[in-house]
mmCIF file of C-alpha atoms in Angstrom:
data_model
loop_
_atom_site.group_PDB
_atom_site.id
_atom_site.type_symbol
_atom_site.label_atom_id
_atom_site.label_comp_id
_atom_site.label_asym_id
_atom_site.label_seq_id
_atom_site.Cartn_x
_atom_site.Cartn_y
_atom_site.Cartn_z
ATOM 1 C CA UNK A 1 56.697 -33.661 29.064
ATOM 2 C CA UNK A 2 55.241 -33.243 32.574
ATOM 3 C CA UNK A 3 58.639 -34.327 34.117
ATOM 4 C CA UNK A 4 60.372 -31.663 32.130
ATOM 5 C CA UNK A 5 57.863 -28.977 33.294
ATOM 6 C CA UNK A 6 58.079 -30.212 36.856
ATOM 7 C CA UNK A 7 61.841 -30.029 36.736
ATOM 8 C CA UNK A 8 61.649 -26.412 35.465
ATOM 9 C CA UNK A 9 59.311 -25.528 38.321
ATOM 10 C CA UNK A 10 61.651 -27.016 40.945
ATOM 11 C CA UNK A 11 64.848 -25.583 39.362
ATOM 12 C CA UNK A 12 63.364 -22.060 39.506
ATOM 13 C CA UNK A 13 62.529 -22.222 43.164
ATOM 14 C CA UNK A 14 64.848 -20.508 45.733
ATOM 15 C CA UNK A 15 66.046 -22.445 48.813
ATOM 16 C CA UNK A 16 65.954 -23.354 51.694
ATOM 17 C CA UNK A 17 62.248 -23.823 52.099
ATOM 18 C CA UNK A 18 60.156 -23.317 55.306
ATOM 19 C CA UNK A 19 57.592 -25.846 56.504
ATOM 20 C CA UNK A 20 54.214 -24.608 55.241
ATOM 21 C CA UNK A 21 51.200 -23.950 57.552
ATOM 22 C CA UNK A 22 48.899 -25.423 54.827
ATOM 23 C CA UNK A 23 49.191 -29.309 54.881
ATOM 24 C CA UNK A 24 49.152 -30.965 51.600
ATOM 25 C CA UNK A 25 49.138 -34.703 52.261
ATOM 26 C CA UNK A 26 50.932 -36.317 49.315
ATOM 27 C CA UNK A 27 52.445 -39.465 50.766
ATOM 28 C CA UNK A 28 49.696 -41.727 49.484
ATOM 29 C CA UNK A 29 49.101 -42.157 45.792
ATOM 30 C CA UNK A 30 45.499 -41.592 44.697
ATOM 31 C CA UNK A 31 43.868 -41.083 41.209
ATOM 32 C CA UNK A 32 42.016 -38.037 42.296
ATOM 33 C CA UNK A 33 45.039 -36.230 43.740
ATOM 34 C CA UNK A 34 47.515 -37.294 41.022
ATOM 35 C CA UNK A 35 45.030 -36.124 38.363
ATOM 36 C CA UNK A 36 44.782 -32.689 40.105
ATOM 37 C CA UNK A 37 48.622 -32.532 40.172
ATOM 38 C CA UNK A 38 48.865 -33.214 36.427
ATOM 39 C CA UNK A 39 45.879 -31.149 35.306
ATOM 40 C CA UNK A 40 45.967 -28.205 37.755
ATOM 41 C CA UNK A 41 49.192 -27.879 39.876
ATOM 42 C CA UNK A 42 51.754 -28.453 37.166
ATOM 43 C CA UNK A 43 50.175 -26.209 34.432
ATOM 44 C CA UNK A 44 49.629 -23.426 37.011
ATOM 45 C CA UNK A 45 53.000 -23.912 38.449
ATOM 46 C CA UNK A 46 54.544 -23.555 34.944
ATOM 47 C CA UNK A 47 52.759 -20.345 34.209
ATOM 48 C CA UNK A 48 53.637 -19.108 37.731
ATOM 49 C CA UNK A 49 57.276 -19.502 36.890
ATOM 50 C CA UNK A 50 56.796 -17.562 33.650
ATOM 51 C CA UNK A 51 55.261 -14.788 35.812
ATOM 52 C CA UNK A 52 58.189 -14.805 38.164
ATOM 53 C CA UNK A 53 60.418 -14.299 35.161
ATOM 54 C CA UNK A 54 58.261 -11.421 34.111
ATOM 55 C CA UNK A 55 58.357 -9.909 37.475
ATOM 56 C CA UNK A 56 62.224 -10.080 37.378
ATOM 57 C CA UNK A 57 61.940 -8.142 34.061
ATOM 58 C CA UNK A 58 59.627 -5.499 35.752
ATOM 59 C CA UNK A 59 62.175 -5.159 38.486
ATOM 60 C CA UNK A 60 64.939 -4.621 35.898
ATOM 61 C CA UNK A 61 62.794 -1.824 34.372
ATOM 62 C CA UNK A 62 62.196 -0.341 37.774
ATOM 63 C CA UNK A 63 65.901 -0.212 38.421
ATOM 64 C CA UNK A 64 66.412 1.574 35.109
ATOM 65 C CA UNK A 65 63.631 3.962 36.128
ATOM 66 C CA UNK A 66 65.297 4.708 39.581
ATOM 67 C CA UNK A 67 68.544 5.328 37.798
ATOM 68 C CA UNK A 68 66.773 8.155 35.927
ATOM 69 C CA UNK A 69 65.161 9.832 38.993
ATOM 70 C CA UNK A 70 68.117 9.736 41.448
ATOM 71 C CA UNK A 71 67.582 12.092 44.342
ATOM 72 C CA UNK A 72 63.749 11.756 44.345
ATOM 73 C CA UNK A 73 62.671 11.263 47.821
ATOM 74 C CA UNK A 74 59.541 11.383 49.952
ATOM 75 C CA UNK A 75 58.021 14.768 50.183
ATOM 76 C CA UNK A 76 58.218 16.379 53.753
ATOM 77 C CA UNK A 77 56.294 19.372 55.007
ATOM 78 C CA UNK A 78 58.978 21.791 53.602
ATOM 79 C CA UNK A 79 58.874 20.015 50.195
ATOM 80 C CA UNK A 80 55.092 20.137 50.035
ATOM 81 C CA UNK A 81 55.166 23.897 50.543
ATOM 82 C CA UNK A 82 57.655 24.290 47.607
ATOM 83 C CA UNK A 83 55.870 22.059 45.190
ATOM 84 C CA UNK A 84 52.739 24.180 44.720
ATOM 85 C CA UNK A 85 53.074 25.317 41.075
ATOM 86 C CA UNK A 86 53.727 22.378 38.853
ATOM 87 C CA UNK A 87 55.095 18.815 38.610
ATOM 88 C CA UNK A 88 58.952 18.627 38.242
ATOM 89 C CA UNK A 89 58.718 16.830 34.872
ATOM 90 C CA UNK A 90 62.418 17.322 34.362
ATOM 91 C CA UNK A 91 63.170 15.253 37.596
ATOM 92 C CA UNK A 92 60.655 12.482 37.267
ATOM 93 C CA UNK A 93 59.658 12.282 33.515
ATOM 94 C CA UNK A 94 62.995 11.883 31.774
ATOM 95 C CA UNK A 95 63.019 9.984 28.419
ATOM 96 C CA UNK A 96 64.722 6.976 29.917
ATOM 97 C CA UNK A 97 62.348 6.846 32.920
ATOM 98 C CA UNK A 98 59.340 7.180 30.725
ATOM 99 C CA UNK A 99 60.623 4.314 28.470
ATOM 100 C CA UNK A 100 61.173 2.160 31.551
ATOM 101 C CA UNK A 101 57.647 2.706 32.796
ATOM 102 C CA UNK A 102 56.230 1.857 29.372
ATOM 103 C CA UNK A 103 58.138 -1.432 29.412
ATOM 104 C CA UNK A 104 56.829 -2.226 32.919
ATOM 105 C CA UNK A 105 53.330 -1.547 31.614
ATOM 106 C CA UNK A 106 53.834 -3.957 28.742
ATOM 107 C CA UNK A 107 55.140 -6.694 30.987
ATOM 108 C CA UNK A 108 52.276 -6.148 33.504
ATOM 109 C CA UNK A 109 49.867 -6.832 30.741
ATOM 110 C CA UNK A 110 51.586 -10.118 29.905
ATOM 111 C CA UNK A 111 51.345 -11.161 33.631
ATOM 112 C CA UNK A 112 47.568 -10.484 33.577
ATOM 113 C CA UNK A 113 47.144 -12.509 30.554
ATOM 114 C CA UNK A 114 48.964 -15.387 32.161
ATOM 115 C CA UNK A 115 46.807 -14.945 35.299
ATOM 116 C CA UNK A 116 43.710 -15.368 33.100
ATOM 117 C CA UNK A 117 45.098 -18.666 31.726
ATOM 118 C CA UNK A 118 45.699 -19.819 35.333
ATOM 119 C CA UNK A 119 42.066 -18.883 36.329
ATOM 120 C CA UNK A 120 40.730 -21.045 33.444
ATOM 121 C CA UNK A 121 42.862 -23.951 34.781
ATOM 122 C CA UNK A 122 41.509 -23.405 38.350
ATOM 123 C CA UNK A 123 37.863 -23.211 37.096
ATOM 124 C CA UNK A 124 38.261 -26.549 35.283
ATOM 125 C CA UNK A 125 39.651 -28.088 38.351
ATOM 126 C CA UNK A 126 36.709 -26.885 40.562
ATOM 127 C CA UNK A 127 34.317 -28.350 38.051
ATOM 128 C CA UNK A 128 36.175 -31.665 38.039
ATOM 129 C CA UNK A 129 36.577 -31.810 41.764
ATOM 130 C CA UNK A 130 34.169 -29.448 43.645
ATOM 131 C CA UNK A 131 35.324 -27.977 46.936
ATOM 132 C CA UNK A 132 35.017 -30.451 49.617
ATOM 133 C CA UNK A 133 35.185 -33.499 47.399
ATOM 134 C CA UNK A 134 38.815 -34.125 48.368
ATOM 135 C CA UNK A 135 40.797 -32.542 51.217
ATOM 136 C CA UNK A 136 44.118 -33.113 49.581
ATOM 137 C CA UNK A 137 42.973 -31.580 46.271
ATOM 138 C CA UNK A 138 41.442 -28.611 48.168
ATOM 139 C CA UNK A 139 44.716 -27.993 50.088
ATOM 140 C CA UNK A 140 46.776 -28.262 46.910
ATOM 141 C CA UNK A 141 44.411 -25.938 45.114
ATOM 142 C CA UNK A 142 44.575 -23.355 47.993
ATOM 143 C CA UNK A 143 48.357 -23.260 47.675
ATOM 144 C CA UNK A 144 47.880 -22.465 43.928
ATOM 145 C CA UNK A 145 45.204 -19.972 44.678
ATOM 146 C CA UNK A 146 47.596 -18.225 47.142
ATOM 147 C CA UNK A 147 50.333 -17.915 44.468
ATOM 148 C CA UNK A 148 47.798 -16.590 41.882
ATOM 149 C CA UNK A 149 46.364 -14.101 44.315
ATOM 150 C CA UNK A 150 49.714 -12.753 45.402
ATOM 151 C CA UNK A 151 50.967 -12.515 41.858
ATOM 152 C CA UNK A 152 47.821 -10.642 40.887
ATOM 153 C CA UNK A 153 48.136 -8.353 43.848
ATOM 154 C CA UNK A 154 51.728 -7.460 43.047
ATOM 155 C CA UNK A 155 50.891 -6.975 39.345
ATOM 156 C CA UNK A 156 48.037 -4.596 40.551
ATOM 157 C CA UNK A 157 50.616 -2.577 42.440
ATOM 158 C CA UNK A 158 52.877 -2.160 39.453
ATOM 159 C CA UNK A 159 49.983 -1.459 37.161
ATOM 160 C CA UNK A 160 48.649 1.318 39.649
ATOM 161 C CA UNK A 161 52.100 2.933 39.560
ATOM 162 C CA UNK A 162 52.276 2.768 35.692
ATOM 163 C CA UNK A 163 48.866 4.327 35.448
ATOM 164 C CA UNK A 164 49.751 7.179 37.954
ATOM 165 C CA UNK A 165 52.835 7.984 36.126
ATOM 166 C CA UNK A 166 51.692 7.762 32.439
ATOM 167 C CA UNK A 167 48.246 9.145 32.877
ATOM 168 C CA UNK A 168 49.570 12.279 34.564
ATOM 169 C CA UNK A 169 52.538 13.066 32.397
ATOM 170 C CA UNK A 170 52.812 16.809 32.074
ATOM 171 C CA UNK A 171 49.661 17.392 33.934
ATOM 172 C CA UNK A 172 51.000 18.312 37.339
ATOM 173 C CA UNK A 173 50.758 22.111 36.762
ATOM 174 C CA UNK A 174 47.066 21.705 35.798
ATOM 175 C CA UNK A 175 45.928 19.899 39.004
ATOM 176 C CA UNK A 176 44.329 21.621 41.865
ATOM 177 C CA UNK A 177 46.814 20.067 44.277
ATOM 178 C CA UNK A 178 50.044 19.417 42.352
ATOM 179 C CA UNK A 179 52.004 19.061 45.567
ATOM 180 C CA UNK A 180 49.858 16.111 46.817
ATOM 181 C CA UNK A 181 50.082 14.476 43.374
ATOM 182 C CA UNK A 182 53.928 14.812 43.315
ATOM 183 C CA UNK A 183 54.152 13.442 46.847
ATOM 184 C CA UNK A 184 51.969 10.486 45.866
ATOM 185 C CA UNK A 185 54.094 9.699 42.968
ATOM 186 C CA UNK A 186 57.378 9.961 44.895
ATOM 187 C CA UNK A 187 56.071 7.731 47.724
ATOM 188 C CA UNK A 188 54.844 5.079 45.239
ATOM 189 C CA UNK A 189 58.401 4.999 43.670
ATOM 190 C CA UNK A 190 59.976 4.572 47.051
ATOM 191 C CA UNK A 191 57.386 1.831 48.062
ATOM 192 C CA UNK A 192 58.144 -0.155 44.992
ATOM 193 C CA UNK A 193 61.895 0.272 45.297
ATOM 194 C CA UNK A 194 61.848 -0.778 48.944
ATOM 195 C CA UNK A 195 59.867 -3.965 48.003
ATOM 196 C CA UNK A 196 62.365 -4.700 45.329
ATOM 197 C CA UNK A 197 65.269 -4.610 47.739
ATOM 198 C CA UNK A 198 63.259 -6.807 50.197
ATOM 199 C CA UNK A 199 62.676 -9.335 47.438
ATOM 200 C CA UNK A 200 66.370 -10.025 47.099
ATOM 201 C CA UNK A 201 67.045 -10.560 50.850
ATOM 202 C CA UNK A 202 66.977 -14.122 52.146
ATOM 203 C CA UNK A 203 63.682 -15.131 53.971
ATOM 204 C CA UNK A 204 63.732 -16.021 57.615
ATOM 205 C CA UNK A 205 63.611 -19.812 57.699
ATOM 206 C CA UNK A 206 61.334 -19.539 60.773
ATOM 207 C CA UNK A 207 58.654 -17.675 58.968
ATOM 208 C CA UNK A 208 55.759 -19.766 57.663
ATOM 209 C CA UNK A 209 53.413 -19.031 54.679
ATOM 210 C CA UNK A 210 49.779 -18.116 55.521
ATOM 211 C CA UNK A 211 47.097 -20.708 54.929
ATOM 212 C CA UNK A 212 45.079 -18.111 52.964
ATOM 213 C CA UNK A 213 47.000 -15.262 51.368
ATOM 214 C CA UNK A 214 44.019 -13.345 50.036
ATOM 215 C CA UNK A 215 44.079 -10.506 52.481
ATOM 216 C CA UNK A 216 47.877 -9.976 52.095
ATOM 217 C CA UNK A 217 47.570 -10.072 48.321
ATOM 218 C CA UNK A 218 44.858 -7.456 48.087
ATOM 219 C CA UNK A 219 45.188 -5.340 51.189
ATOM 220 C CA UNK A 220 48.877 -5.697 52.169
ATOM 221 C CA UNK A 221 51.837 -3.469 51.446
ATOM 222 C CA UNK A 222 54.035 -4.091 48.362
ATOM 223 C CA UNK A 223 56.737 -5.415 50.687
ATOM 224 C CA UNK A 224 54.258 -7.661 52.451
ATOM 225 C CA UNK A 225 53.009 -9.203 49.161
ATOM 226 C CA UNK A 226 56.593 -9.872 48.041
ATOM 227 C CA UNK A 227 57.533 -11.508 51.259
ATOM 228 C CA UNK A 228 54.482 -13.611 51.380
ATOM 229 C CA UNK A 229 54.945 -14.720 47.704
ATOM 230 C CA UNK A 230 58.370 -15.881 48.360
ATOM 231 C CA UNK A 231 57.145 -18.123 51.375
ATOM 232 C CA UNK A 232 54.292 -19.541 49.299
ATOM 233 C CA UNK A 233 56.765 -20.158 46.409
ATOM 234 C CA UNK A 234 59.074 -22.006 48.599
ATOM 235 C CA UNK A 235 56.356 -24.209 50.169
ATOM 236 C CA UNK A 236 54.986 -25.110 46.753
ATOM 237 C CA UNK A 237 58.390 -26.059 45.477
ATOM 238 C CA UNK A 238 58.676 -28.747 48.309
ATOM 239 C CA UNK A 239 55.176 -29.855 47.893
ATOM 240 C CA UNK A 240 55.456 -30.307 44.100
ATOM 241 C CA UNK A 241 58.703 -32.480 44.351
ATOM 242 C CA UNK A 242 56.821 -34.758 46.749
ATOM 243 C CA UNK A 243 53.721 -34.914 44.662
ATOM 244 C CA UNK A 244 55.795 -35.744 41.618
ATOM 245 C CA UNK A 245 57.564 -38.618 43.332
ATOM 246 C CA UNK A 246 54.296 -39.923 44.690
ATOM 247 C CA UNK A 247 52.442 -39.689 41.416
ATOM 248 C CA UNK A 248 55.298 -40.916 39.224
ATOM 249 C CA UNK A 249 55.573 -37.740 37.298
#
């Protein structure tokens, strides 16, 4: 079963892969490391792949959303002066667009549920092998934490957009500053669509993943999160293959 899961993780990974900053030494078989691979890396890796599929579904819904709001662009000074009275519901809140965002919200919830499962696996790993007990386990666990943080950060970005859109439906004309709200909504749309485009471009093979991706995940731009997630994912795909061979998985 583990071999099947491992194959699924590797098959879903893009290529080619860059050399990681974070060194995970997996050339020497040890009970501690191999147990961590089986009990922590493989389960989290599997759920991570499920989340990658979910993000793909969100991207599809976002594309559908963008089809329904063609022509919506960042608000400049002139636009701001002309958007004083009410939100242009007819431009942004079309039936198709609203349905797309509701689908994005549903998928985001599923991603957060998956991340909760990953947190539970990580907590069990920390109890079994406390930080500092094994450098190789610590390094592997940091790679998994990077993936989890980046996926959580990206899901937060989508969820923030979902909330801005759905919670303010039809309320633009009742706000004290409808123009600023509309500008925020438009710029959020553009930020997500730009990140989506960046996600489908090939990564520079010279770029290396960061040793700790926490700051990027929770303070970086949408495009920055997507870019780092791809780098971490590529590094992990290489490491899990070597780990599988070493541990006989």
